[in-house]
XYZ file of C-alpha atoms in Angstrom:
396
model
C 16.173 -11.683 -1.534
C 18.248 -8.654 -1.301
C 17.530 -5.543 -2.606
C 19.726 -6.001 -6.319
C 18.052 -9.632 -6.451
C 14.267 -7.817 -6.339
C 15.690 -5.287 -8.935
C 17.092 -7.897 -11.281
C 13.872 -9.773 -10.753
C 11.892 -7.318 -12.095
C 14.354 -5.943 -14.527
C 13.335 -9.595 -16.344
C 10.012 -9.275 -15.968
C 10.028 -5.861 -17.422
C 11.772 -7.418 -20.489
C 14.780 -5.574 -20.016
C 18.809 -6.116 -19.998
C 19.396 -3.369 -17.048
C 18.651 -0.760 -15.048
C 21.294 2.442 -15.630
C 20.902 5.036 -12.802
C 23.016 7.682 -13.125
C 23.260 11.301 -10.564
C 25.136 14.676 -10.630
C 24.792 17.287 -7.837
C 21.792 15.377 -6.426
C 19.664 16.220 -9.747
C 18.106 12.214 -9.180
C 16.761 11.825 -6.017
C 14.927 8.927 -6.709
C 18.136 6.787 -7.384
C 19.533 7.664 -4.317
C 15.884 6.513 -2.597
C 15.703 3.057 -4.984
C 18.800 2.507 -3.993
C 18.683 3.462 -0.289
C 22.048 5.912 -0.321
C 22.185 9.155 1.842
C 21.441 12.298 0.330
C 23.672 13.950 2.502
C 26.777 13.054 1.086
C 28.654 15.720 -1.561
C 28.225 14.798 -5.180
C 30.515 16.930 -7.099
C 31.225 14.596 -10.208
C 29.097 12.035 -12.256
C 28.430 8.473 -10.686
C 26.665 6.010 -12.548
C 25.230 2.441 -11.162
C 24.397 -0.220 -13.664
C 22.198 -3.701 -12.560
C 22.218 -5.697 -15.310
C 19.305 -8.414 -15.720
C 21.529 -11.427 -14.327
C 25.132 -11.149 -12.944
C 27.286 -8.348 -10.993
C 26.296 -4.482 -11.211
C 28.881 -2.346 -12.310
C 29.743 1.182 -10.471
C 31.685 3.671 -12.346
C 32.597 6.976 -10.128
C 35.176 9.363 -10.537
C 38.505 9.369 -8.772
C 37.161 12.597 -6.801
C 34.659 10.560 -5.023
C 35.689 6.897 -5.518
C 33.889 5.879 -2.222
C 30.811 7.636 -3.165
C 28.942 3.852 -3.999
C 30.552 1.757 -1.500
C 27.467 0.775 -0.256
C 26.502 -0.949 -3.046
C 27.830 -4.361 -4.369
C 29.288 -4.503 -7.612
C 32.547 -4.199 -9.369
C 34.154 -0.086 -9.155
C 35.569 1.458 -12.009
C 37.550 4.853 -11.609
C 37.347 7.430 -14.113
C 39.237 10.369 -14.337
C 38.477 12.662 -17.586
C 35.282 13.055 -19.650
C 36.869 10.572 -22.532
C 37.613 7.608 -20.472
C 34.191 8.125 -19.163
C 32.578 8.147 -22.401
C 34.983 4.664 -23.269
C 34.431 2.982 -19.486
C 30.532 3.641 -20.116
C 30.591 2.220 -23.015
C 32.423 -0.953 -21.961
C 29.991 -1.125 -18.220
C 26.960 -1.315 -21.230
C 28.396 -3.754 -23.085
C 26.163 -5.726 -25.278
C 22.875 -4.462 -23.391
C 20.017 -4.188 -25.992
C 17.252 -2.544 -23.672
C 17.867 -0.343 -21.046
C 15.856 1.449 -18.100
C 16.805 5.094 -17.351
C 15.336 7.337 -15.363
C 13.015 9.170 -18.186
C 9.709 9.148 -19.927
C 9.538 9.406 -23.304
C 7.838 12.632 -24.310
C 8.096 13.708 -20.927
C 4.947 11.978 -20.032
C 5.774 11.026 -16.582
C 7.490 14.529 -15.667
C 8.179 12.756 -11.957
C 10.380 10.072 -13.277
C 12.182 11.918 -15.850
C 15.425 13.175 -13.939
C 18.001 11.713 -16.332
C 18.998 14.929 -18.586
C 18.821 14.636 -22.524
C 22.517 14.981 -22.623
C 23.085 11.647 -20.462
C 20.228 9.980 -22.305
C 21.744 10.639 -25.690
C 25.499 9.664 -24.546
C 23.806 6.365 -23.640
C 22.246 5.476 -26.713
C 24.494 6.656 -28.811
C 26.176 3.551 -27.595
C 23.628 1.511 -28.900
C 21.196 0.491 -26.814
C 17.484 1.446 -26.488
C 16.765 3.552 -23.771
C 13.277 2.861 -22.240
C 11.548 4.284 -18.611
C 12.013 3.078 -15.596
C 8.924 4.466 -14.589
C 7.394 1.440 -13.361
C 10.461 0.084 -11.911
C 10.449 2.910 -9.698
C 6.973 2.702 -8.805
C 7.942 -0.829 -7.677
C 11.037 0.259 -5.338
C 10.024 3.820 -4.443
C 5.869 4.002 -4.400
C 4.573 0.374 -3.156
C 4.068 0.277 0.777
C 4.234 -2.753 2.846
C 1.571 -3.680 5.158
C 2.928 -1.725 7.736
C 2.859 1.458 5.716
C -0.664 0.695 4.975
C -1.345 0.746 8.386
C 0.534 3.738 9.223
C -1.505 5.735 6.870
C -4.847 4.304 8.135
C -4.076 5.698 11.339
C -2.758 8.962 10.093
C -6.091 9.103 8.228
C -7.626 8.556 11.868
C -6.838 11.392 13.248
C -6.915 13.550 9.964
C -10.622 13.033 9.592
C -10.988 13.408 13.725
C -9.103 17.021 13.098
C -11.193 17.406 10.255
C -14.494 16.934 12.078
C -12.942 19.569 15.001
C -11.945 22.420 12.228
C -16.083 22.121 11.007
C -17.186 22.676 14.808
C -15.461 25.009 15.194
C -15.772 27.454 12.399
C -19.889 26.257 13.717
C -19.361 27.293 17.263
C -17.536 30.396 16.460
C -20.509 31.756 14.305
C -22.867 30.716 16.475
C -21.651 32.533 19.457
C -21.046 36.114 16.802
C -17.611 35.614 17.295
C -14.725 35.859 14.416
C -12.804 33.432 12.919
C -10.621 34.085 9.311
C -9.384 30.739 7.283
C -5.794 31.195 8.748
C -7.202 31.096 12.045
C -8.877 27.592 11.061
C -5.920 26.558 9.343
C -2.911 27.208 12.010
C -5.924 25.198 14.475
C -5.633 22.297 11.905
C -1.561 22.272 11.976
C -1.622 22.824 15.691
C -3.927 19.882 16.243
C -1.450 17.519 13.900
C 1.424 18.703 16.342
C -0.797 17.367 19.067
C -1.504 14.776 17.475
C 2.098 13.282 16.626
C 1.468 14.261 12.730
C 3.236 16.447 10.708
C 2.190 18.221 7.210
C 6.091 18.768 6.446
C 5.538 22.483 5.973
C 2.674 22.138 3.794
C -0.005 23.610 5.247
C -3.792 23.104 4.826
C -6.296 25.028 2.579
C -9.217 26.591 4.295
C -11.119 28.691 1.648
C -14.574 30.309 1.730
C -16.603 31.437 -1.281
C -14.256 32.359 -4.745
C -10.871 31.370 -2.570
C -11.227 27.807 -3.247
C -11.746 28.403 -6.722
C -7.755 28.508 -6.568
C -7.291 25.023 -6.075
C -4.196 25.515 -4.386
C -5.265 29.056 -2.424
C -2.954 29.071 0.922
C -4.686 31.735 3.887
C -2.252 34.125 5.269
C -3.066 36.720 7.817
C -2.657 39.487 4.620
C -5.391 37.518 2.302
C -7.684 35.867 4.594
C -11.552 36.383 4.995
C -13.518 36.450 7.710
C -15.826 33.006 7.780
C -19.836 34.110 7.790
C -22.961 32.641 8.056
C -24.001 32.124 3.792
C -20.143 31.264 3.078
C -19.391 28.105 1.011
C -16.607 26.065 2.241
C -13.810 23.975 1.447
C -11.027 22.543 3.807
C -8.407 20.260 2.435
C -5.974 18.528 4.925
C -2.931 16.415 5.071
C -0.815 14.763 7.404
C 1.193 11.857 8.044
C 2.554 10.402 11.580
C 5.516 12.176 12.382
C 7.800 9.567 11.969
C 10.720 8.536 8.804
C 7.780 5.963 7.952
C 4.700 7.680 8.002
C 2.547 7.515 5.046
C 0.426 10.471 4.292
C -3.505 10.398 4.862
C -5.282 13.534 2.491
C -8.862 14.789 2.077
C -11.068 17.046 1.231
C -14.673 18.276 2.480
C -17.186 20.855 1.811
C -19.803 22.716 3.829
C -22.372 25.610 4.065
C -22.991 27.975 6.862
C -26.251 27.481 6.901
C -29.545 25.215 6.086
C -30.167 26.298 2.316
C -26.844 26.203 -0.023
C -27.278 28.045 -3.338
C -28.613 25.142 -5.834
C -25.433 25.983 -8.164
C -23.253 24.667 -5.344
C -25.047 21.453 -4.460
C -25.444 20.748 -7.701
C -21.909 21.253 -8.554
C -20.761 18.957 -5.027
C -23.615 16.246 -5.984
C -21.369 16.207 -9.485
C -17.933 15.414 -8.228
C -19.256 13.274 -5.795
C -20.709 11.128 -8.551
C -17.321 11.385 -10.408
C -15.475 10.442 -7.436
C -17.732 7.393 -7.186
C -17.258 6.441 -10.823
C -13.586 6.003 -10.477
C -13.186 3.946 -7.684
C -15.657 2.090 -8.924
C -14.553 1.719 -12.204
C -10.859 0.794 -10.743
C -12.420 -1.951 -8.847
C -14.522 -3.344 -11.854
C -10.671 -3.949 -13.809
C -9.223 -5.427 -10.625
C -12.134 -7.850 -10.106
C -12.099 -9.040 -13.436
C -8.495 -9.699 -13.884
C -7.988 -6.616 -16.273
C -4.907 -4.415 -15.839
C -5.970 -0.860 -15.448
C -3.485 2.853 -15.993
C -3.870 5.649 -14.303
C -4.909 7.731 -16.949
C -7.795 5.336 -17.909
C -8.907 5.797 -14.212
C -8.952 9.943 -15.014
C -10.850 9.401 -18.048
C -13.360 7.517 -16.140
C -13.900 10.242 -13.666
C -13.694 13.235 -15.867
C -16.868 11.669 -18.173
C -18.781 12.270 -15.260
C -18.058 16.110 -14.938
C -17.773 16.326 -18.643
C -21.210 14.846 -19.091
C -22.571 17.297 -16.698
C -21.516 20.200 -18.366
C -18.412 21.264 -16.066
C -15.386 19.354 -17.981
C -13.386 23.165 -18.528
C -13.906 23.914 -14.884
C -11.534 20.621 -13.675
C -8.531 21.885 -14.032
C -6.613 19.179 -12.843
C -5.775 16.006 -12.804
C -8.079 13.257 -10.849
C -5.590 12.169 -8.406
C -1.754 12.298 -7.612
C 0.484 9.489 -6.190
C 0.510 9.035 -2.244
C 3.506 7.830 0.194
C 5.858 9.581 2.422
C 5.592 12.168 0.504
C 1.957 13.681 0.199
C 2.373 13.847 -3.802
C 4.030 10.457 -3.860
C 6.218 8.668 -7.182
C 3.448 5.516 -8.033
C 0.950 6.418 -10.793
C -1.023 9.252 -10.896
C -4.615 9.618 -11.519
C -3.546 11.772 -14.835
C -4.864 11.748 -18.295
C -5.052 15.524 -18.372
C -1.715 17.215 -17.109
C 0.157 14.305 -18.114
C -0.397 10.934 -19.436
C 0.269 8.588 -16.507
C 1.091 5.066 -18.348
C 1.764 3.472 -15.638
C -0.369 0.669 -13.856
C -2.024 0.480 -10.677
C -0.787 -2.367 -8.978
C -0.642 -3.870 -5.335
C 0.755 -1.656 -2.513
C 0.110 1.756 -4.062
C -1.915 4.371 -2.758
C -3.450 7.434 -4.498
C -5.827 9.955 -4.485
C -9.299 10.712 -6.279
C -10.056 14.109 -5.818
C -12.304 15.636 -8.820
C -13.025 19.328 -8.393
C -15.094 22.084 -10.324
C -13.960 25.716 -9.649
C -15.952 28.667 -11.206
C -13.756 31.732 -10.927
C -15.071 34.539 -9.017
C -17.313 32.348 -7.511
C -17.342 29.247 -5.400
C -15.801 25.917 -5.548
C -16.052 21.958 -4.203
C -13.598 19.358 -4.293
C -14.383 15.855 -2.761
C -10.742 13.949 -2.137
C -10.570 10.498 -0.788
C -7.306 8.030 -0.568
C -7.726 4.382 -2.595
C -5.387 2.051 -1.669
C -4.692 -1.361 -3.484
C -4.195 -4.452 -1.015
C -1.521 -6.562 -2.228
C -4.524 -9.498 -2.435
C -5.976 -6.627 -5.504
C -8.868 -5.067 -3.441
C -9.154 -1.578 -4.087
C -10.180 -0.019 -0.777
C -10.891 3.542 -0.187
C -8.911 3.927 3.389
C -11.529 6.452 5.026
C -15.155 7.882 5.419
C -16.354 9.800 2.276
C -18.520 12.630 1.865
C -21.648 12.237 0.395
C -23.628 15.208 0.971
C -22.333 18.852 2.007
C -21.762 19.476 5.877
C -24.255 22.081 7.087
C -23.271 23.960 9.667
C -25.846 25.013 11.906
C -24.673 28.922 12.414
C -28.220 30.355 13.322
């Protein structure tokens, strides 16, 4: 089928009468990506693309940039001022009852809510109701093929080979009384992906010792960056995909000690996420193997329970997992009952992360991350090795 035949497809199945997508100075990215247009191109005025359920989409652009949906099948309309826009809208909507936008309702998918409130209120005031297209874009945008899959198997490869090298490292380095900071381990972690034919896109790794990490997003420079020592706790967190328009991202992270005897408040801490981890994949796989839909915010209940129960639940600050895919925070489902509520479901051909974390300010922090993916026969796989116990570097 081509690509409007998939999209009509599912438009039924969502129990909808079309999809409006709608862009202005490239403020919707994700309509140019469902519908596989260039960025590049200028976008001065409004365009708007309508696929209804059954029959012929509709494009309505302005006389400015008539050409600018050419690409796309479908009858064109030209508009010229803001009133025969308004009346041509109208008319493209017709009769529709139901429509998918690009929003969320209460803003409770923040990723798929690009349509403005102005556009989204011009719309209904037409008369239909306006409903997400949240899933339908997690259908075009966030499931991989096969061949993504195994993209970002082999990405994950050689992330958890680089990963292994950045521990040995920081080990050898001590070991000989020699100094290394967390930027030096980092910039050896992005040099190694350029080595390696993967590329972090810019975004570069978190090495953290003692109270760093306990900024879950702390980023070493040469300014802020300790010194690693033997007694240091440790957390590296690591990204990559192949560097190539297809590449799927691979991201973890691990903890260690620099030394035989961590401090009990940090194994105990690690030995809780790990167990919180665990519970979520676990408790995904449970709904897949008996037949019962599952959301991603019912998947970051789950996990948070665990850290909850063990007296940490204020020190997770963050949602369990984010959305993976060419993009290392992809736009599938999150793992989110706590930032946002992620409604959507986890279905076939998406990819995500688990990645509970407990940081105590001023003090230390662990994060475990691993990636699930869902095979499109419903196995929930998680695509790598995953740490059970803290690494212990022998430093002495």
């Amino acid at each position: 089928m081509s690509l409007i035949e998939r999209i009509q497809e599912a438009l039924r199945a969502e129990g909808v009468d079309g999809w409006l997508l709608f862009d202005f100075h490239h403020r919707d990215p994700l309509s140019y990506r469902v519908l596989q247009l260039p960025m590049e191109t200028m976008t001065t005025r409004r365009w708007f693309y309508f696929i209804p359920a059954s029959g012929e989409p509709l494009r309505l652009v302005h006389a400015v940039e008539k050409t600018k949906l050419d690409a796309l099948p479908g009858k064109k309309i030209v508009y010229r001022a803001w009133k025969e826009l308004h009346r041509l809208l109208a008319e493209t909507l017709g009769s529709c009852r139901i429509l998918a936008m690009n929003m969320s309702p209460m803003n409770h998918i923040p990723y798929v809510s690009l349509a403005d409130a102005g556009t989204v209120e011009l719309v209904r005031s037409f008369g239909p109701e306006v409903k997400s297209s949240a899933n339908l874009i997690q259908a075009f945008e966030a499931v991989i093929p096969e061949s993504g899959y195994q993209l970002h198997l082999e990405a994950g490869r050689k992330v958890h080979a680089i990963k292994d090298e950045a521990f040995s490292l920081i080990e050898s380095m001590i070991r000989k009384g020699e100094s290394i900071t967390e930027y030096e381990v980092q910039q050896f972690i992005v040099k190694r992906f350029s080595d390696e034919g993967l590329t972090c896109d810019g975004d570069e790794p978190i090495v953290g010792v003692n109270e760093h990490p306990a900024d879950p997003h702390f980023m070493p420079t040469p300014e802020n960056s300790y010194a690693i020592k033997k007694g240091d706790t440790l957390l590296i967190d690591l990204w990559a995909r192949l560097d190539r328009p297809d590449g799927i991202y691979h991201d973890i992270t691990w903890c260690g000690y620099l030394g035989s005897t961590p401090p009990d408040e940090y194994e105990r801490i690690f030995d809780t996420v790990v167990k919180a981890r665990d519970r979520a994949v676990m408790f995904a796989r449970e709904r897949f193997s008996g037949g019962v839909g599952v959301h991603g915010w019912e998947v970051d209940d789950a996990c948070r329970e665990v850290v909850s129960g063990a007296g940490y639940g204020d020190f997770f600050v963050h949602r369990t997992g984010h959305s993976i895919g060419r993009e290392v925070h992809g736009n599938g489902v999150n793992i989110d009952n706590l930032e946002t509520k992620d409604e959507r479901p986890l279905v076939p051909g998406i990819c995500f992360s688990v990645e509970p974390g407990i940081y105590l300010e001023g003090k230390m922090a662990v994060r475990t991350e691993v990636d699930v993916f869902v095979t499109h026969d419903n196995r929930v796989e998680v695509t790598g090795p995953s740490q059970e116990k803290l690494l212990l570097l022998n430093v002495d």
